[in-house]
Coordinates of N, CA and C in Angstrom, one line a residue:
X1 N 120.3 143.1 -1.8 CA 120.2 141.6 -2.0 C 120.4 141.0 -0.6
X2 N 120.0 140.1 -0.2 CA 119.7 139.9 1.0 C 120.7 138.3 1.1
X3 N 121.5 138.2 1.9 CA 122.6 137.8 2.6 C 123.0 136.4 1.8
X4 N 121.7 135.3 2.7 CA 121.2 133.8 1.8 C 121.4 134.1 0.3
X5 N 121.0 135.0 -0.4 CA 121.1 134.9 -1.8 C 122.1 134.8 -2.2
X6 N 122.6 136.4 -1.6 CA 124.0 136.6 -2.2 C 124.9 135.6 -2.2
X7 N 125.1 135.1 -1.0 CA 125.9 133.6 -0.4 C 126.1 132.7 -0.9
X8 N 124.5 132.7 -1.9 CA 124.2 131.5 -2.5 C 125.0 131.3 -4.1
X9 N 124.6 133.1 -4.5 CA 125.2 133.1 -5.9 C 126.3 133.1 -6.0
X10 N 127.0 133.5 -5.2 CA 128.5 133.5 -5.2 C 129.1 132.2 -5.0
X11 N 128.4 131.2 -4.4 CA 128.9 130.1 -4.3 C 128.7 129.4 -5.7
X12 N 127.4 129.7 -6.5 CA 127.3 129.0 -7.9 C 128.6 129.5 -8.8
X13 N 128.5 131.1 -8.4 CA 129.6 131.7 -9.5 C 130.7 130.8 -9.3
X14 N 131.6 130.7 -8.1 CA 132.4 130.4 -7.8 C 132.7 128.4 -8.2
X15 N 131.4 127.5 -8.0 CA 131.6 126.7 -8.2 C 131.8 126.2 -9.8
X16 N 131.5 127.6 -10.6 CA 131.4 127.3 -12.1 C 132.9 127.7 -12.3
X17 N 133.9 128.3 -11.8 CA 135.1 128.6 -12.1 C 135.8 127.3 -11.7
X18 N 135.7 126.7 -10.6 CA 136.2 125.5 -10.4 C 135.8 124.2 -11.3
X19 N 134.5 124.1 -11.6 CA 134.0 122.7 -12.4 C 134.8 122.9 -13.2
X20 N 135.7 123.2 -14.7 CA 135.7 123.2 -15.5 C 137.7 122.2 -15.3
X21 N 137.7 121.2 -15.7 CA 138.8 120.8 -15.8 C 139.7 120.8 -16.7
X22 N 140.7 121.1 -16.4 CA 141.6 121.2 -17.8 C 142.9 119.8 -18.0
X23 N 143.0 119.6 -18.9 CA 144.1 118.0 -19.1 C 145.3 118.8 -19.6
X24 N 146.6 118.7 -18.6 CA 147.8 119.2 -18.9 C 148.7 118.5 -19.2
X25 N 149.1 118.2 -20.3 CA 150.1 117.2 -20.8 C 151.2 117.5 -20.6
X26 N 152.2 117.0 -20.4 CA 153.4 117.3 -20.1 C 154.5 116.0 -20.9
X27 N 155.4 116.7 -21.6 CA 156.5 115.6 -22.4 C 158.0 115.6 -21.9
X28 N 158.4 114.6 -22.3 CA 159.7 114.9 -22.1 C 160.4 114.2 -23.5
X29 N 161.4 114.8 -23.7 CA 161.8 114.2 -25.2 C 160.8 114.0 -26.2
X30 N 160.1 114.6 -26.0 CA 158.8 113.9 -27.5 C 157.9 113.0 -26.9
X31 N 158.3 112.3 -25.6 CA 157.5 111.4 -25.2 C 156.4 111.9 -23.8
X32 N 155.1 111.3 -23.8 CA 154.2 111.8 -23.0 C 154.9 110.7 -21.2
X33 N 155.0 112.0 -20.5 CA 155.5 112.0 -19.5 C 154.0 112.1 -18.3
X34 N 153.3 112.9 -18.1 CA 152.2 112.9 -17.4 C 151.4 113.6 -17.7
X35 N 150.4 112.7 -17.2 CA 148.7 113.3 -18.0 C 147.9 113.5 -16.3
X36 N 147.7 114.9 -16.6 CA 147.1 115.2 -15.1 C 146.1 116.3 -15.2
X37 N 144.9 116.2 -14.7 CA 144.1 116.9 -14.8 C 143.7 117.8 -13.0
X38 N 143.4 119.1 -13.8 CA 143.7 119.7 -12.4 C 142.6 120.5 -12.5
X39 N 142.4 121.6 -11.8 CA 141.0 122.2 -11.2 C 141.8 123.7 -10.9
X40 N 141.0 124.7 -10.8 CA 141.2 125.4 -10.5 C 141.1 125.9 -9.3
X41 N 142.5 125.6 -9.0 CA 142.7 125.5 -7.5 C 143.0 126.7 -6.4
X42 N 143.2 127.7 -7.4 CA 143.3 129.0 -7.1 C 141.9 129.5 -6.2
X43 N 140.8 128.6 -6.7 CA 139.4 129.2 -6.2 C 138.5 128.4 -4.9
X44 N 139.7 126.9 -5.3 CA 139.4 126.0 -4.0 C 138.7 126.7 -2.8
X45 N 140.0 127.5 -2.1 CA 139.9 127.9 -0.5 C 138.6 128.6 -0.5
X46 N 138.2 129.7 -1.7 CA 137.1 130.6 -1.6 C 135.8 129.8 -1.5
X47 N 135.8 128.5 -2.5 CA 134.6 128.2 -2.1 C 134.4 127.8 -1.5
X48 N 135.7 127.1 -0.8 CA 135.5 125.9 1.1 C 135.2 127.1 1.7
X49 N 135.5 128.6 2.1 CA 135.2 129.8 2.3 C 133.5 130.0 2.3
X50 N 133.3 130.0 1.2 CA 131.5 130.2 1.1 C 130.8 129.7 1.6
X51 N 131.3 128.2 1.0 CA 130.4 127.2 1.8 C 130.1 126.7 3.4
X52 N 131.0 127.4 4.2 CA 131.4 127.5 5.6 C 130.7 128.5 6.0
X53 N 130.9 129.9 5.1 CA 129.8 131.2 5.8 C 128.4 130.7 5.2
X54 N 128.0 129.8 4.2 CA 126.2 129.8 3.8 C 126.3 128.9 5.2
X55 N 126.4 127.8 5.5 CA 126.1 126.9 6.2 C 125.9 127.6 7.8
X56 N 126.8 128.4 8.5 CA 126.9 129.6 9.2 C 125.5 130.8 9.7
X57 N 125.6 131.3 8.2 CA 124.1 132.0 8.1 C 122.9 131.1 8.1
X58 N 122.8 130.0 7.5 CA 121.9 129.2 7.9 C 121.3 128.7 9.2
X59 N 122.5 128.6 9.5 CA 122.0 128.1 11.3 C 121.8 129.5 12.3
X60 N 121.8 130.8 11.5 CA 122.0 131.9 12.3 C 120.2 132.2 12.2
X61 N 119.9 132.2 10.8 CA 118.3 132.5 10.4 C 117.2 131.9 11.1
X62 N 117.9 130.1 11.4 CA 116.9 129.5 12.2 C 117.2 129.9 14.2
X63 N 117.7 130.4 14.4 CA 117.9 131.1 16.4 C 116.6 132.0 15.8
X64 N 115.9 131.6 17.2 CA 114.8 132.5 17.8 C 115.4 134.2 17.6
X65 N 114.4 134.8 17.7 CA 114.9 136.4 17.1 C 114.9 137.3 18.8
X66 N 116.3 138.1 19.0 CA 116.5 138.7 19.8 C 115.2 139.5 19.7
X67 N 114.4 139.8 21.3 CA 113.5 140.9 21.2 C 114.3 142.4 21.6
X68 N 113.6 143.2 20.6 CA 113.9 144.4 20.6 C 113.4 145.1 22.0
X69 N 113.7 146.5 21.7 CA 113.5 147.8 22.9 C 112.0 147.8 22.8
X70 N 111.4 147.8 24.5 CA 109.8 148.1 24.9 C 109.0 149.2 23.7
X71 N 108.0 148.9 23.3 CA 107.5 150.0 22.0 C 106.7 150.9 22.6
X72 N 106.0 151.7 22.6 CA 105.4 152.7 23.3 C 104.2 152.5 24.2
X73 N 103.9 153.7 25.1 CA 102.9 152.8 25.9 C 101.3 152.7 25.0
X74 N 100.9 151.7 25.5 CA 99.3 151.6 25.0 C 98.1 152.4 25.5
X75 N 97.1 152.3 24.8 CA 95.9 153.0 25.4 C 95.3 152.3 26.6
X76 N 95.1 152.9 27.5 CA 94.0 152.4 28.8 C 93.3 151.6 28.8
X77 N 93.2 150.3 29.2 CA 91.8 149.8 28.6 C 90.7 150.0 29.6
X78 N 89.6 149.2 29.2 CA 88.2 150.0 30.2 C 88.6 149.5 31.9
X79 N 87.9 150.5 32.6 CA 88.0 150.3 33.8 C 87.4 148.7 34.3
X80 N 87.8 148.4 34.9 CA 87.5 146.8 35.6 C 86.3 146.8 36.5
X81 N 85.7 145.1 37.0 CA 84.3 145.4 37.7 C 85.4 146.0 39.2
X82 N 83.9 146.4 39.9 CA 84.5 146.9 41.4 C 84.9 145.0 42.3
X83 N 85.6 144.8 42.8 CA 86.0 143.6 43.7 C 85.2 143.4 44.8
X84 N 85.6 142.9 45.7 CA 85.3 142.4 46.9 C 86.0 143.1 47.6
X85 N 85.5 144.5 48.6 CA 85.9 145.4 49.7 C 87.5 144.9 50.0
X86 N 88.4 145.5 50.4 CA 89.5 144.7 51.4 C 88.9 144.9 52.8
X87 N 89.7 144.3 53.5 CA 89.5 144.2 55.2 C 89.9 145.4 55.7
X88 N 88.9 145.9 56.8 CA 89.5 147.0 57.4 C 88.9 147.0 59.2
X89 N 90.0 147.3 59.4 CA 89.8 147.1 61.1 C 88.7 148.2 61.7
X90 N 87.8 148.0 62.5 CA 87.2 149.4 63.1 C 87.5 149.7 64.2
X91 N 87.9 148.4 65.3 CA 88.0 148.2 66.6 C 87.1 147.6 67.2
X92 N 86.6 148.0 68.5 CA 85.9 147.7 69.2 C 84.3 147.7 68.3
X93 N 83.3 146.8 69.2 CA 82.3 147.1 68.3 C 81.2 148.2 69.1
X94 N 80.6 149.2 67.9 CA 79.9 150.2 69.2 C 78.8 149.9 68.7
X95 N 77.8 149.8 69.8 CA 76.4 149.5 69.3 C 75.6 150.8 68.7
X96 N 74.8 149.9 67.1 CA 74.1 151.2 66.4 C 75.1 151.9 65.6
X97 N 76.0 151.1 65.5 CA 76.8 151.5 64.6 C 76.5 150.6 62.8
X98 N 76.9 151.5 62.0 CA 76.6 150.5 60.6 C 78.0 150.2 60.1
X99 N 78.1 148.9 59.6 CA 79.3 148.1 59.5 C 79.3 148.0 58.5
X100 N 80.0 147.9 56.9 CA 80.1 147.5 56.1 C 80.5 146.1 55.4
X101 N 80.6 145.5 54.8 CA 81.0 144.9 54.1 C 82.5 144.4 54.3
X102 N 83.5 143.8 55.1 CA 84.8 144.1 55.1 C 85.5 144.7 56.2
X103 N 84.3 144.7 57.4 CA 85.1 145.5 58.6 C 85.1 144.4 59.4
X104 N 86.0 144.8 60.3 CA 86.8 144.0 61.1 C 86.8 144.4 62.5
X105 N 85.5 143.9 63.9 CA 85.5 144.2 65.0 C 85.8 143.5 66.0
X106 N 86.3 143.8 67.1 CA 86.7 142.7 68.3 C 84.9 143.1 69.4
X107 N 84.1 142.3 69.4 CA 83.6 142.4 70.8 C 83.4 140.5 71.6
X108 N 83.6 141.2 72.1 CA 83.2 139.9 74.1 C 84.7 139.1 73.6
X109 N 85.8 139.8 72.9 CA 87.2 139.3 73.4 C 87.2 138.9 72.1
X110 N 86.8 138.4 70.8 CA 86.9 137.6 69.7 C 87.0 138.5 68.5
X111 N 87.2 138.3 67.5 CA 87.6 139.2 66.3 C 86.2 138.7 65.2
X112 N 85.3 139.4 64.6 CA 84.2 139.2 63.7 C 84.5 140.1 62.5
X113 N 84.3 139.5 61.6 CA 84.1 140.0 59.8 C 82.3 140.4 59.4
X114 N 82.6 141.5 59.1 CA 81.4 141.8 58.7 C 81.2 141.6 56.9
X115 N 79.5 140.6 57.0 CA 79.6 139.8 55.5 C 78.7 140.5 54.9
X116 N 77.8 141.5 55.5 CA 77.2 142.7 54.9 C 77.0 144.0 55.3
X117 N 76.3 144.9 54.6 CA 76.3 145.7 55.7 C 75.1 145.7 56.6
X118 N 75.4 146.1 58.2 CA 74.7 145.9 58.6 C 74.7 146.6 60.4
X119 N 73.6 147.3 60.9 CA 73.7 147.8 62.4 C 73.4 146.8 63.5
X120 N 73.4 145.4 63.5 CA 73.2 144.2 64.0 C 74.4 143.6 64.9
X121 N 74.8 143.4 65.9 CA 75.8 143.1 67.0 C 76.2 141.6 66.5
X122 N 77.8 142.1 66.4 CA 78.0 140.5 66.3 C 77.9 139.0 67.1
X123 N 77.5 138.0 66.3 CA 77.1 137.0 67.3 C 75.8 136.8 67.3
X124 N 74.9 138.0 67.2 CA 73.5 137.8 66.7 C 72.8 137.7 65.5
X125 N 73.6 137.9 64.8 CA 73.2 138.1 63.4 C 74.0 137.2 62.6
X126 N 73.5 136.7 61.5 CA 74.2 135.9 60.1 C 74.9 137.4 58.8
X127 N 74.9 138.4 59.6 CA 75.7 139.3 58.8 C 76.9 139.5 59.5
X128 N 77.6 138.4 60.3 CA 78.9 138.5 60.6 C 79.0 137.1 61.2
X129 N 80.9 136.5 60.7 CA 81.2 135.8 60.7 C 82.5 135.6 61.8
X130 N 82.5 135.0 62.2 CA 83.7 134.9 63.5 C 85.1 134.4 62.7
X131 N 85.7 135.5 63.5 CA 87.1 134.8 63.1 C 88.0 134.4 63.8
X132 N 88.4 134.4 64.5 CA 89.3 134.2 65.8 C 88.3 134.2 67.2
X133 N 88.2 132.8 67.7 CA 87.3 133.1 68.7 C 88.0 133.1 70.2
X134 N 87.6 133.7 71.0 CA 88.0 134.5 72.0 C 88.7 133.0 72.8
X135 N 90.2 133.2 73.5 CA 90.9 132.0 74.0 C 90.7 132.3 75.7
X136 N 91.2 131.9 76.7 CA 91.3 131.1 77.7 C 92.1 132.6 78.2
X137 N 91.6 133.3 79.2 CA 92.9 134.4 80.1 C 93.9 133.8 80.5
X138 N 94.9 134.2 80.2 CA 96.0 133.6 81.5 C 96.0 133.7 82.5
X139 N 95.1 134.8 82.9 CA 95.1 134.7 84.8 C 94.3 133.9 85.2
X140 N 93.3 133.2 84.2 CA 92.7 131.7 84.9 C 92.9 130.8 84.9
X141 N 94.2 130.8 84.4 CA 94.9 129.4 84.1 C 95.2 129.1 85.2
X142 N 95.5 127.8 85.6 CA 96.0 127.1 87.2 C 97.8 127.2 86.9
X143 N 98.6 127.5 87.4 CA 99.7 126.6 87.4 C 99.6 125.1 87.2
X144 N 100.6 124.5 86.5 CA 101.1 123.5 86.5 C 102.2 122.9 87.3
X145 N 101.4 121.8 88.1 CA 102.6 121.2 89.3 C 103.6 120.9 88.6

């Protein structure tokens, strides 16, 4: 039986032993001394008792549910498209050389990305893009007075 229920029936059981009133008369000398009606009070605490754990479990059923332990691993799914090359440095640029997609040369002092592939020197061609273009020597700089 599952927790709510049980909680619940025991609270009906329990409130059916309390409903029922009884009228205790009491005399003295022959004469009616007090009329008092009582409850079964023996069962009071239990059901303040109940009613404190249903109300309890109630508010426990509505908390978001602790996640359990990681479940096993899954199957692979399909391999993915191929991306866009990463960068890769070649160095210097040598002529008649073929560049790919993703390389990365310094010539006449400046740094070029190559945007296809291609055996075309950079700077002459629209299959490479500059990236850092070549700055100022320091040994031609003038001092400053």
């Amino acid at each position: 039986m599952r927790p709510d229920v049980l909680a619940e029936t025991l609270a009906t059981t329990i409130r059916g032993l309390v409903a029922p009133l009884s009228t205790i008369v009491t005399t003295t000398n022959g004469e009616l001394s007090a009329l008092t009606k009582t409850v079964g009070l023996q069962y009071q605490g239990l059901l303040e008792t109940v009613e404190t754990l249903s109300a309890r479990l109630a508010d426990v059923e509505t908390r978001a549910p602790v996640p359990g332990p990681p479940g096993p691993q899954g199957e692979p799914g399909p391999a993915g498209k191929d991306g866009t090359p990463g960068l890769r440095y070649c160095g210097v640029y040598v002529r008649n050389k073929t560049y790919d997609q993703g390389d990365l040369v310094t010539a006449g002092g400046s740094a070029w990305y190559c945007r296809t592939t291609t055996a075309a020197a950079p700077g002459n061609s629209g299959d490479w893009s500059l990236m850092v273009k070549r700055g100022r020597d320091a040994r031609e700089r003038q001092a400053v007075p």
